């Protein structure tokens, strides 16, 4: 990872201002600069493509880079509307997530059977697991408005209506506090699930627990009743699950799994790796902060970071992952391959944004990576019009003079911009694998091995 680090140092919009093309190995540049978009898709990004016709002899270092980028890559694409989910479970849910809900819901049901536990905590899977699979579900959601919407959409006659907790899962709270939070659930209609019996998970040395910044998680406390005391040893067991658990939410759930003796199993499908806290970046941009404690004037920094979790990865030289590396790990390569093969005009927006960055820096050198929201149908605009719309968004005059000759020179390098972005995308599966392996090693370091009790 450290040898390819430059691909993760700069944002693509800095392609011209930082001369990113020159940072590629000299032997790579001549063989990559004249590739067509379909060739970029076939030769760089699609490791399964059979008819590989190289326009020239490629250096071994580039071929090796392509191999190590694709060897961990695996895709399972489902483009169709799920016919295996009833209408109530498809309502307001995109086809891709329908597929995920059905597959993960069935897996959670299987884990519940293997661990002899009938309760779960979740956000995205609530309706399906409760009404479809008959599990007793408690859903945690930070947005009170969404909780109200979910409660109003329940089936009033159901005997397995989920419970809802409106609240933020605190990154610095202990697992004991997490259990107390679950007891505040508002159940529309309590079922009478069978007790799961005493905990079958061995007690571990209890350390102060963990962190989260996310909003949705799924935890099913088995038969925890309001009559029990807050620290009652009679607290029943549950399974934790998180589909698209954002940022540190996924790591917090894993720490609760390790430290809380009442968590029997866990499933974790993480997302938004760029929102994970790290020692180098303890407050990532775009993270929604929770309520500030009354005794503090600001949000405290996490006691433990989202990456790395394991001591082993923490001891590796060059283990830190930049924000750009973690953000890149969230991209879907298959969608980009499709655009390349279609020779989509959408690809020109990469070059447009990099060009605009160069013209902005000419006037305001201090204005780096300025936040410019998406410009509608930018790929259909000539660059001069795109620049006019973008400049005003950073407080610069719309009619700022643009050097026409320089503009044409940069436009001629559009393929190079796309090639550079494609090379960085090749490492996305490598970064994601490192993040997930770190979490698996963390479980092993704490006495857990990958078993039917947990799934990534």
mmCIF file with all atom_site columns, C-alpha atoms in Angstrom, residues 34-240:
data_model
loop_
_atom_site.group_PDB
_atom_site.id
_atom_site.type_symbol
_atom_site.label_atom_id
_atom_site.label_alt_id
_atom_site.label_comp_id
_atom_site.label_asym_id
_atom_site.label_entity_id
_atom_site.label_seq_id
_atom_site.pdbx_PDB_ins_code
_atom_site.Cartn_x
_atom_site.Cartn_y
_atom_site.Cartn_z
_atom_site.occupancy
_atom_site.B_iso_or_equiv
_atom_site.pdbx_formal_charge
_atom_site.auth_seq_id
_atom_site.auth_comp_id
_atom_site.auth_asym_id
_atom_site.auth_atom_id
_atom_site.pdbx_PDB_model_num
ATOM 1   C CA . UNK A 1 34  ? -3.527  7.054   -25.569 1.00 0.00 ? 34  UNK A CA 1
ATOM 2   C CA . UNK A 1 35  ? -5.913  4.339   -24.352 1.00 0.00 ? 35  UNK A CA 1
ATOM 3   C CA . UNK A 1 36  ? -9.543  4.559   -25.412 1.00 0.00 ? 36  UNK A CA 1
ATOM 4   C CA . UNK A 1 37  ? -12.262 4.401   -22.753 1.00 0.00 ? 37  UNK A CA 1
ATOM 5   C CA . UNK A 1 38  ? -13.239 0.790   -23.655 1.00 0.00 ? 38  UNK A CA 1
ATOM 6   C CA . UNK A 1 39  ? -9.548  -0.191  -23.440 1.00 0.00 ? 39  UNK A CA 1
ATOM 7   C CA . UNK A 1 40  ? -9.346  1.357   -19.955 1.00 0.00 ? 40  UNK A CA 1
ATOM 8   C CA . UNK A 1 41  ? -12.318 -0.778  -18.937 1.00 0.00 ? 41  UNK A CA 1
ATOM 9   C CA . UNK A 1 42  ? -11.005 -4.009  -20.503 1.00 0.00 ? 42  UNK A CA 1
ATOM 10  C CA . UNK A 1 43  ? -7.295  -3.746  -19.704 1.00 0.00 ? 43  UNK A CA 1
ATOM 11  C CA . UNK A 1 44  ? -7.237  -1.853  -16.405 1.00 0.00 ? 44  UNK A CA 1
ATOM 12  C CA . UNK A 1 45  ? -10.447 -2.433  -14.482 1.00 0.00 ? 45  UNK A CA 1
ATOM 13  C CA . UNK A 1 46  ? -12.024 -5.706  -15.639 1.00 0.00 ? 46  UNK A CA 1
ATOM 14  C CA . UNK A 1 47  ? -9.853  -8.595  -14.476 1.00 0.00 ? 47  UNK A CA 1
ATOM 15  C CA . UNK A 1 48  ? -12.328 -11.106 -15.947 1.00 0.00 ? 48  UNK A CA 1
ATOM 16  C CA . UNK A 1 49  ? -12.127 -9.747  -19.487 1.00 0.00 ? 49  UNK A CA 1
ATOM 17  C CA . UNK A 1 50  ? -10.871 -12.585 -21.721 1.00 0.00 ? 50  UNK A CA 1
ATOM 18  C CA . UNK A 1 51  ? -9.883  -10.961 -25.018 1.00 0.00 ? 51  UNK A CA 1
ATOM 19  C CA . UNK A 1 52  ? -6.980  -8.853  -23.750 1.00 0.00 ? 52  UNK A CA 1
ATOM 20  C CA . UNK A 1 53  ? -5.315  -7.099  -26.687 1.00 0.00 ? 53  UNK A CA 1
ATOM 21  C CA . UNK A 1 54  ? -2.601  -4.747  -25.543 1.00 0.00 ? 54  UNK A CA 1
ATOM 22  C CA . UNK A 1 55  ? -1.812  -1.944  -28.022 1.00 0.00 ? 55  UNK A CA 1
ATOM 23  C CA . UNK A 1 56  ? 1.872   -2.144  -27.005 1.00 0.00 ? 56  UNK A CA 1
ATOM 24  C CA . UNK A 1 57  ? 4.169   -4.041  -24.661 1.00 0.00 ? 57  UNK A CA 1
ATOM 25  C CA . UNK A 1 58  ? 3.310   -3.071  -21.087 1.00 0.00 ? 58  UNK A CA 1
ATOM 26  C CA . UNK A 1 59  ? 6.000   -2.917  -18.359 1.00 0.00 ? 59  UNK A CA 1
ATOM 27  C CA . UNK A 1 60  ? 5.972   -5.741  -15.819 1.00 0.00 ? 60  UNK A CA 1
ATOM 28  C CA . UNK A 1 61  ? 5.591   -3.283  -12.949 1.00 0.00 ? 61  UNK A CA 1
ATOM 29  C CA . UNK A 1 62  ? 2.246   -2.103  -14.394 1.00 0.00 ? 62  UNK A CA 1
ATOM 30  C CA . UNK A 1 63  ? 1.036   -5.670  -14.990 1.00 0.00 ? 63  UNK A CA 1
ATOM 31  C CA . UNK A 1 64  ? 1.979   -6.563  -11.402 1.00 0.00 ? 64  UNK A CA 1
ATOM 32  C CA . UNK A 1 65  ? 0.092   -3.532  -10.127 1.00 0.00 ? 65  UNK A CA 1
ATOM 33  C CA . UNK A 1 66  ? -3.019  -4.612  -12.044 1.00 0.00 ? 66  UNK A CA 1
ATOM 34  C CA . UNK A 1 67  ? -2.746  -8.117  -10.582 1.00 0.00 ? 67  UNK A CA 1
ATOM 35  C CA . UNK A 1 68  ? -2.501  -7.061  -6.969  1.00 0.00 ? 68  UNK A CA 1
ATOM 36  C CA . UNK A 1 69  ? -5.352  -4.623  -7.459  1.00 0.00 ? 69  UNK A CA 1
ATOM 37  C CA . UNK A 1 70  ? -7.737  -7.180  -8.914  1.00 0.00 ? 70  UNK A CA 1
ATOM 38  C CA . UNK A 1 71  ? -6.871  -10.347 -6.995  1.00 0.00 ? 71  UNK A CA 1
ATOM 39  C CA . UNK A 1 72  ? -9.173  -9.387  -4.090  1.00 0.00 ? 72  UNK A CA 1
ATOM 40  C CA . UNK A 1 73  ? -11.979 -8.068  -6.284  1.00 0.00 ? 73  UNK A CA 1
ATOM 41  C CA . UNK A 1 74  ? -15.282 -9.931  -6.383  1.00 0.00 ? 74  UNK A CA 1
ATOM 42  C CA . UNK A 1 75  ? -18.704 -8.745  -7.517  1.00 0.00 ? 75  UNK A CA 1
ATOM 43  C CA . UNK A 1 76  ? -22.192 -10.073 -7.216  1.00 0.00 ? 76  UNK A CA 1
ATOM 44  C CA . UNK A 1 77  ? -24.588 -7.963  -9.277  1.00 0.00 ? 77  UNK A CA 1
ATOM 45  C CA . UNK A 1 78  ? -28.345 -8.067  -8.994  1.00 0.00 ? 78  UNK A CA 1
ATOM 46  C CA . UNK A 1 79  ? -30.004 -5.585  -11.346 1.00 0.00 ? 79  UNK A CA 1
ATOM 47  C CA . UNK A 1 80  ? -33.613 -6.733  -11.025 1.00 0.00 ? 80  UNK A CA 1
ATOM 48  C CA . UNK A 1 81  ? -36.478 -5.938  -8.686  1.00 0.00 ? 81  UNK A CA 1
ATOM 49  C CA . UNK A 1 82  ? -36.719 -8.652  -6.049  1.00 0.00 ? 82  UNK A CA 1
ATOM 50  C CA . UNK A 1 83  ? -39.667 -10.915 -6.688  1.00 0.00 ? 83  UNK A CA 1
ATOM 51  C CA . UNK A 1 84  ? -38.911 -12.738 -3.422  1.00 0.00 ? 84  UNK A CA 1
ATOM 52  C CA . UNK A 1 85  ? -39.931 -9.820  -1.207  1.00 0.00 ? 85  UNK A CA 1
ATOM 53  C CA . UNK A 1 86  ? -43.535 -8.847  -0.632  1.00 0.00 ? 86  UNK A CA 1
ATOM 54  C CA . UNK A 1 87  ? -44.714 -5.329  -1.480  1.00 0.00 ? 87  UNK A CA 1
ATOM 55  C CA . UNK A 1 88  ? -44.575 -4.184  2.156   1.00 0.00 ? 88  UNK A CA 1
ATOM 56  C CA . UNK A 1 89  ? -40.844 -4.992  2.229   1.00 0.00 ? 89  UNK A CA 1
ATOM 57  C CA . UNK A 1 90  ? -40.091 -3.353  -1.162  1.00 0.00 ? 90  UNK A CA 1
ATOM 58  C CA . UNK A 1 91  ? -41.893 -0.091  -0.405  1.00 0.00 ? 91  UNK A CA 1
ATOM 59  C CA . UNK A 1 92  ? -39.508 2.913   -0.620  1.00 0.00 ? 92  UNK A CA 1
ATOM 60  C CA . UNK A 1 93  ? -36.531 0.533   -1.058  1.00 0.00 ? 93  UNK A CA 1
ATOM 61  C CA . UNK A 1 94  ? -34.248 0.521   -4.104  1.00 0.00 ? 94  UNK A CA 1
ATOM 62  C CA . UNK A 1 95  ? -33.765 -2.812  -5.935  1.00 0.00 ? 95  UNK A CA 1
ATOM 63  C CA . UNK A 1 96  ? -30.133 -3.188  -4.810  1.00 0.00 ? 96  UNK A CA 1
ATOM 64  C CA . UNK A 1 97  ? -31.088 -2.768  -1.169  1.00 0.00 ? 97  UNK A CA 1
ATOM 65  C CA . UNK A 1 98  ? -34.056 -5.129  -1.600  1.00 0.00 ? 98  UNK A CA 1
ATOM 66  C CA . UNK A 1 99  ? -31.551 -7.809  -2.587  1.00 0.00 ? 99  UNK A CA 1
ATOM 67  C CA . UNK A 1 100 ? -29.364 -6.999  0.436   1.00 0.00 ? 100 UNK A CA 1
ATOM 68  C CA . UNK A 1 101 ? -32.294 -6.983  2.862   1.00 0.00 ? 101 UNK A CA 1
ATOM 69  C CA . UNK A 1 102 ? -33.545 -10.364 1.693   1.00 0.00 ? 102 UNK A CA 1
ATOM 70  C CA . UNK A 1 103 ? -30.112 -12.020 1.724   1.00 0.00 ? 103 UNK A CA 1
ATOM 71  C CA . UNK A 1 104 ? -28.938 -10.542 5.027   1.00 0.00 ? 104 UNK A CA 1
ATOM 72  C CA . UNK A 1 105 ? -32.336 -11.003 6.686   1.00 0.00 ? 105 UNK A CA 1
ATOM 73  C CA . UNK A 1 106 ? -32.273 -14.721 5.953   1.00 0.00 ? 106 UNK A CA 1
ATOM 74  C CA . UNK A 1 107 ? -28.684 -14.919 7.224   1.00 0.00 ? 107 UNK A CA 1
ATOM 75  C CA . UNK A 1 108 ? -29.639 -13.169 10.485  1.00 0.00 ? 108 UNK A CA 1
ATOM 76  C CA . UNK A 1 109 ? -32.517 -15.624 10.896  1.00 0.00 ? 109 UNK A CA 1
ATOM 77  C CA . UNK A 1 110 ? -30.036 -18.481 10.471  1.00 0.00 ? 110 UNK A CA 1
ATOM 78  C CA . UNK A 1 111 ? -27.672 -16.970 13.065  1.00 0.00 ? 111 UNK A CA 1
ATOM 79  C CA . UNK A 1 112 ? -30.588 -16.583 15.473  1.00 0.00 ? 112 UNK A CA 1
ATOM 80  C CA . UNK A 1 113 ? -31.428 -20.263 15.077  1.00 0.00 ? 113 UNK A CA 1
ATOM 81  C CA . UNK A 1 114 ? -27.815 -21.362 15.550  1.00 0.00 ? 114 UNK A CA 1
ATOM 82  C CA . UNK A 1 115 ? -27.370 -19.197 18.647  1.00 0.00 ? 115 UNK A CA 1
ATOM 83  C CA . UNK A 1 116 ? -30.877 -20.001 19.968  1.00 0.00 ? 116 UNK A CA 1
ATOM 84  C CA . UNK A 1 117 ? -31.713 -16.315 20.197  1.00 0.00 ? 117 UNK A CA 1
ATOM 85  C CA . UNK A 1 118 ? -34.862 -14.726 18.788  1.00 0.00 ? 118 UNK A CA 1
ATOM 86  C CA . UNK A 1 119 ? -34.178 -11.014 19.216  1.00 0.00 ? 119 UNK A CA 1
ATOM 87  C CA . UNK A 1 120 ? -32.264 -8.592  16.982  1.00 0.00 ? 120 UNK A CA 1
ATOM 88  C CA . UNK A 1 121 ? -31.330 -4.840  16.731  1.00 0.00 ? 121 UNK A CA 1
ATOM 89  C CA . UNK A 1 122 ? -31.392 -3.142  13.284  1.00 0.00 ? 122 UNK A CA 1
ATOM 90  C CA . UNK A 1 123 ? -32.455 -0.255  11.066  1.00 0.00 ? 123 UNK A CA 1
ATOM 91  C CA . UNK A 1 124 ? -32.742 -1.292  7.405   1.00 0.00 ? 124 UNK A CA 1
ATOM 92  C CA . UNK A 1 125 ? -33.902 -4.852  8.085   1.00 0.00 ? 125 UNK A CA 1
ATOM 93  C CA . UNK A 1 126 ? -36.576 -4.058  10.667  1.00 0.00 ? 126 UNK A CA 1
ATOM 94  C CA . UNK A 1 127 ? -39.735 -4.633  8.630   1.00 0.00 ? 127 UNK A CA 1
ATOM 95  C CA . UNK A 1 128 ? -38.527 -7.800  6.912   1.00 0.00 ? 128 UNK A CA 1
ATOM 96  C CA . UNK A 1 129 ? -37.093 -9.455  10.021  1.00 0.00 ? 129 UNK A CA 1
ATOM 97  C CA . UNK A 1 130 ? -40.086 -8.548  12.153  1.00 0.00 ? 130 UNK A CA 1
ATOM 98  C CA . UNK A 1 131 ? -43.070 -9.060  9.844   1.00 0.00 ? 131 UNK A CA 1
ATOM 99  C CA . UNK A 1 132 ? -41.439 -11.428 7.353   1.00 0.00 ? 132 UNK A CA 1
ATOM 100 C CA . UNK A 1 133 ? -39.273 -13.645 9.553   1.00 0.00 ? 133 UNK A CA 1
ATOM 101 C CA . UNK A 1 134 ? -41.107 -13.359 12.867  1.00 0.00 ? 134 UNK A CA 1
ATOM 102 C CA . UNK A 1 135 ? -38.128 -12.137 14.885  1.00 0.00 ? 135 UNK A CA 1
ATOM 103 C CA . UNK A 1 136 ? -38.419 -9.743  17.800  1.00 0.00 ? 136 UNK A CA 1
ATOM 104 C CA . UNK A 1 137 ? -36.637 -6.611  16.628  1.00 0.00 ? 137 UNK A CA 1
ATOM 105 C CA . UNK A 1 138 ? -35.490 -3.377  18.248  1.00 0.00 ? 138 UNK A CA 1
ATOM 106 C CA . UNK A 1 139 ? -34.433 -0.647  15.815  1.00 0.00 ? 139 UNK A CA 1
ATOM 107 C CA . UNK A 1 140 ? -32.163 2.246   16.782  1.00 0.00 ? 140 UNK A CA 1
ATOM 108 C CA . UNK A 1 141 ? -32.426 5.394   14.678  1.00 0.00 ? 141 UNK A CA 1
ATOM 109 C CA . UNK A 1 142 ? -30.818 8.778   15.363  1.00 0.00 ? 142 UNK A CA 1
ATOM 110 C CA . UNK A 1 143 ? -33.382 10.754  13.339  1.00 0.00 ? 143 UNK A CA 1
ATOM 111 C CA . UNK A 1 144 ? -36.567 11.161  15.388  1.00 0.00 ? 144 UNK A CA 1
ATOM 112 C CA . UNK A 1 145 ? -38.565 11.989  12.247  1.00 0.00 ? 145 UNK A CA 1
ATOM 113 C CA . UNK A 1 146 ? -37.599 8.674   10.665  1.00 0.00 ? 146 UNK A CA 1
ATOM 114 C CA . UNK A 1 147 ? -38.648 6.860   13.825  1.00 0.00 ? 147 UNK A CA 1
ATOM 115 C CA . UNK A 1 148 ? -42.079 8.489   13.601  1.00 0.00 ? 148 UNK A CA 1
ATOM 116 C CA . UNK A 1 149 ? -42.382 7.505   9.935   1.00 0.00 ? 149 UNK A CA 1
ATOM 117 C CA . UNK A 1 150 ? -41.406 3.906   10.664  1.00 0.00 ? 150 UNK A CA 1
ATOM 118 C CA . UNK A 1 151 ? -43.821 3.634   13.572  1.00 0.00 ? 151 UNK A CA 1
ATOM 119 C CA . UNK A 1 152 ? -46.698 4.983   11.462  1.00 0.00 ? 152 UNK A CA 1
ATOM 120 C CA . UNK A 1 153 ? -45.967 2.464   8.688   1.00 0.00 ? 153 UNK A CA 1
ATOM 121 C CA . UNK A 1 154 ? -46.225 -0.614  10.910  1.00 0.00 ? 154 UNK A CA 1
ATOM 122 C CA . UNK A 1 155 ? -48.939 -3.222  10.499  1.00 0.00 ? 155 UNK A CA 1
ATOM 123 C CA . UNK A 1 156 ? -51.217 -2.689  13.524  1.00 0.00 ? 156 UNK A CA 1
ATOM 124 C CA . UNK A 1 157 ? -52.510 -6.271  13.626  1.00 0.00 ? 157 UNK A CA 1
ATOM 125 C CA . UNK A 1 158 ? -49.049 -7.850  13.713  1.00 0.00 ? 158 UNK A CA 1
ATOM 126 C CA . UNK A 1 159 ? -47.981 -9.743  16.812  1.00 0.00 ? 159 UNK A CA 1
ATOM 127 C CA . UNK A 1 160 ? -44.310 -9.127  16.048  1.00 0.00 ? 160 UNK A CA 1
ATOM 128 C CA . UNK A 1 161 ? -44.197 -5.372  15.563  1.00 0.00 ? 161 UNK A CA 1
ATOM 129 C CA . UNK A 1 162 ? -40.693 -4.005  16.059  1.00 0.00 ? 162 UNK A CA 1
ATOM 130 C CA . UNK A 1 163 ? -39.677 -1.699  18.888  1.00 0.00 ? 163 UNK A CA 1
ATOM 131 C CA . UNK A 1 164 ? -38.068 1.634   18.013  1.00 0.00 ? 164 UNK A CA 1
ATOM 132 C CA . UNK A 1 165 ? -35.425 3.605   19.884  1.00 0.00 ? 165 UNK A CA 1
ATOM 133 C CA . UNK A 1 166 ? -34.851 7.212   18.872  1.00 0.00 ? 166 UNK A CA 1
ATOM 134 C CA . UNK A 1 167 ? -31.311 7.997   19.835  1.00 0.00 ? 167 UNK A CA 1
ATOM 135 C CA . UNK A 1 168 ? -27.674 8.313   18.862  1.00 0.00 ? 168 UNK A CA 1
ATOM 136 C CA . UNK A 1 169 ? -25.282 5.481   19.639  1.00 0.00 ? 169 UNK A CA 1
ATOM 137 C CA . UNK A 1 170 ? -22.530 7.234   21.546  1.00 0.00 ? 170 UNK A CA 1
ATOM 138 C CA . UNK A 1 171 ? -18.983 6.447   20.348  1.00 0.00 ? 171 UNK A CA 1
ATOM 139 C CA . UNK A 1 172 ? -17.621 6.736   23.879  1.00 0.00 ? 172 UNK A CA 1
ATOM 140 C CA . UNK A 1 173 ? -20.373 4.911   25.760  1.00 0.00 ? 173 UNK A CA 1
ATOM 141 C CA . UNK A 1 174 ? -19.949 1.537   27.438  1.00 0.00 ? 174 UNK A CA 1
ATOM 142 C CA . UNK A 1 175 ? -21.911 -1.562  26.517  1.00 0.00 ? 175 UNK A CA 1
ATOM 143 C CA . UNK A 1 176 ? -23.812 -1.148  29.791  1.00 0.00 ? 176 UNK A CA 1
ATOM 144 C CA . UNK A 1 177 ? -25.026 2.253   28.572  1.00 0.00 ? 177 UNK A CA 1
ATOM 145 C CA . UNK A 1 178 ? -25.961 0.656   25.261  1.00 0.00 ? 178 UNK A CA 1
ATOM 146 C CA . UNK A 1 179 ? -28.178 -1.875  27.072  1.00 0.00 ? 179 UNK A CA 1
ATOM 147 C CA . UNK A 1 180 ? -29.855 0.934   29.007  1.00 0.00 ? 180 UNK A CA 1
ATOM 148 C CA . UNK A 1 181 ? -30.526 2.719   25.722  1.00 0.00 ? 181 UNK A CA 1
ATOM 149 C CA . UNK A 1 182 ? -32.283 -0.352  24.342  1.00 0.00 ? 182 UNK A CA 1
ATOM 150 C CA . UNK A 1 183 ? -34.656 -0.383  27.303  1.00 0.00 ? 183 UNK A CA 1
ATOM 151 C CA . UNK A 1 184 ? -36.078 2.982   26.206  1.00 0.00 ? 184 UNK A CA 1
ATOM 152 C CA . UNK A 1 185 ? -37.656 1.366   23.115  1.00 0.00 ? 185 UNK A CA 1
ATOM 153 C CA . UNK A 1 186 ? -41.163 2.321   22.121  1.00 0.00 ? 186 UNK A CA 1
ATOM 154 C CA . UNK A 1 187 ? -42.935 -0.897  21.155  1.00 0.00 ? 187 UNK A CA 1
ATOM 155 C CA . UNK A 1 188 ? -46.051 -0.548  19.081  1.00 0.00 ? 188 UNK A CA 1
ATOM 156 C CA . UNK A 1 189 ? -47.161 -4.072  19.905  1.00 0.00 ? 189 UNK A CA 1
ATOM 157 C CA . UNK A 1 190 ? -45.150 -6.402  22.054  1.00 0.00 ? 190 UNK A CA 1
ATOM 158 C CA . UNK A 1 191 ? -45.142 -9.994  21.051  1.00 0.00 ? 191 UNK A CA 1
ATOM 159 C CA . UNK A 1 192 ? -44.527 -12.821 23.439  1.00 0.00 ? 192 UNK A CA 1
ATOM 160 C CA . UNK A 1 193 ? -41.345 -14.385 22.129  1.00 0.00 ? 193 UNK A CA 1
ATOM 161 C CA . UNK A 1 194 ? -39.970 -17.456 23.783  1.00 0.00 ? 194 UNK A CA 1
ATOM 162 C CA . UNK A 1 195 ? -37.187 -16.782 26.277  1.00 0.00 ? 195 UNK A CA 1
ATOM 163 C CA . UNK A 1 196 ? -33.803 -17.637 24.844  1.00 0.00 ? 196 UNK A CA 1
ATOM 164 C CA . UNK A 1 197 ? -32.449 -18.925 28.126  1.00 0.00 ? 197 UNK A CA 1
ATOM 165 C CA . UNK A 1 198 ? -29.242 -17.932 29.851  1.00 0.00 ? 198 UNK A CA 1
ATOM 166 C CA . UNK A 1 199 ? -26.386 -16.481 27.870  1.00 0.00 ? 199 UNK A CA 1
ATOM 167 C CA . UNK A 1 200 ? -24.237 -19.043 26.085  1.00 0.00 ? 200 UNK A CA 1
ATOM 168 C CA . UNK A 1 201 ? -21.482 -16.556 25.390  1.00 0.00 ? 201 UNK A CA 1
ATOM 169 C CA . UNK A 1 202 ? -18.582 -16.819 27.812  1.00 0.00 ? 202 UNK A CA 1
ATOM 170 C CA . UNK A 1 203 ? -17.925 -13.798 29.988  1.00 0.00 ? 203 UNK A CA 1
ATOM 171 C CA . UNK A 1 204 ? -14.837 -11.829 29.034  1.00 0.00 ? 204 UNK A CA 1
ATOM 172 C CA . UNK A 1 205 ? -12.763 -9.352  30.970  1.00 0.00 ? 205 UNK A CA 1
ATOM 173 C CA . UNK A 1 206 ? -14.903 -6.233  30.758  1.00 0.00 ? 206 UNK A CA 1
ATOM 174 C CA . UNK A 1 207 ? -13.063 -3.179  29.521  1.00 0.00 ? 207 UNK A CA 1
ATOM 175 C CA . UNK A 1 208 ? -14.489 0.238   28.893  1.00 0.00 ? 208 UNK A CA 1
ATOM 176 C CA . UNK A 1 209 ? -16.320 0.081   25.587  1.00 0.00 ? 209 UNK A CA 1
ATOM 177 C CA . UNK A 1 210 ? -16.313 1.680   22.227  1.00 0.00 ? 210 UNK A CA 1
ATOM 178 C CA . UNK A 1 211 ? -17.357 4.016   19.615  1.00 0.00 ? 211 UNK A CA 1
ATOM 179 C CA . UNK A 1 212 ? -19.798 4.917   16.908  1.00 0.00 ? 212 UNK A CA 1
ATOM 180 C CA . UNK A 1 213 ? -20.836 7.855   14.829  1.00 0.00 ? 213 UNK A CA 1
ATOM 181 C CA . UNK A 1 214 ? -23.567 6.162   12.876  1.00 0.00 ? 214 UNK A CA 1
ATOM 182 C CA . UNK A 1 215 ? -27.297 6.314   13.049  1.00 0.00 ? 215 UNK A CA 1
ATOM 183 C CA . UNK A 1 216 ? -28.785 2.887   12.452  1.00 0.00 ? 216 UNK A CA 1
ATOM 184 C CA . UNK A 1 217 ? -28.035 -0.406  14.144  1.00 0.00 ? 217 UNK A CA 1
ATOM 185 C CA . UNK A 1 218 ? -30.024 -3.481  15.005  1.00 0.00 ? 218 UNK A CA 1
ATOM 186 C CA . UNK A 1 219 ? -30.033 -5.055  18.441  1.00 0.00 ? 219 UNK A CA 1
ATOM 187 C CA . UNK A 1 220 ? -32.522 -7.466  19.824  1.00 0.00 ? 220 UNK A CA 1
ATOM 188 C CA . UNK A 1 221 ? -32.444 -7.778  23.574  1.00 0.00 ? 221 UNK A CA 1
ATOM 189 C CA . UNK A 1 222 ? -34.121 -11.052 24.418  1.00 0.00 ? 222 UNK A CA 1
ATOM 190 C CA . UNK A 1 223 ? -36.853 -10.542 27.009  1.00 0.00 ? 223 UNK A CA 1
ATOM 191 C CA . UNK A 1 224 ? -35.310 -7.482  28.630  1.00 0.00 ? 224 UNK A CA 1
ATOM 192 C CA . UNK A 1 225 ? -38.169 -5.948  30.594  1.00 0.00 ? 225 UNK A CA 1
ATOM 193 C CA . UNK A 1 226 ? -38.509 -2.514  32.188  1.00 0.00 ? 226 UNK A CA 1
ATOM 194 C CA . UNK A 1 227 ? -38.900 -4.192  35.562  1.00 0.00 ? 227 UNK A CA 1
ATOM 195 C CA . UNK A 1 228 ? -35.305 -5.377  35.524  1.00 0.00 ? 228 UNK A CA 1
ATOM 196 C CA . UNK A 1 229 ? -32.738 -3.177  37.199  1.00 0.00 ? 229 UNK A CA 1
ATOM 197 C CA . UNK A 1 230 ? -30.310 -1.352  34.941  1.00 0.00 ? 230 UNK A CA 1
ATOM 198 C CA . UNK A 1 231 ? -27.370 -3.542  35.928  1.00 0.00 ? 231 UNK A CA 1
ATOM 199 C CA . UNK A 1 232 ? -29.387 -6.713  36.311  1.00 0.00 ? 232 UNK A CA 1
ATOM 200 C CA . UNK A 1 233 ? -27.471 -9.938  35.668  1.00 0.00 ? 233 UNK A CA 1
ATOM 201 C CA . UNK A 1 234 ? -30.795 -11.323 34.414  1.00 0.00 ? 234 UNK A CA 1
ATOM 202 C CA . UNK A 1 235 ? -30.511 -9.273  31.188  1.00 0.00 ? 235 UNK A CA 1
ATOM 203 C CA . UNK A 1 236 ? -31.316 -11.486 28.227  1.00 0.00 ? 236 UNK A CA 1
ATOM 204 C CA . UNK A 1 237 ? -29.305 -12.016 25.064  1.00 0.00 ? 237 UNK A CA 1
ATOM 205 C CA . UNK A 1 238 ? -29.573 -10.559 21.583  1.00 0.00 ? 238 UNK A CA 1
ATOM 206 C CA . UNK A 1 239 ? -28.060 -10.521 18.101  1.00 0.00 ? 239 UNK A CA 1
ATOM 207 C CA . UNK A 1 240 ? -26.554 -7.317  16.681  1.00 0.00 ? 240 UNK A CA 1
#
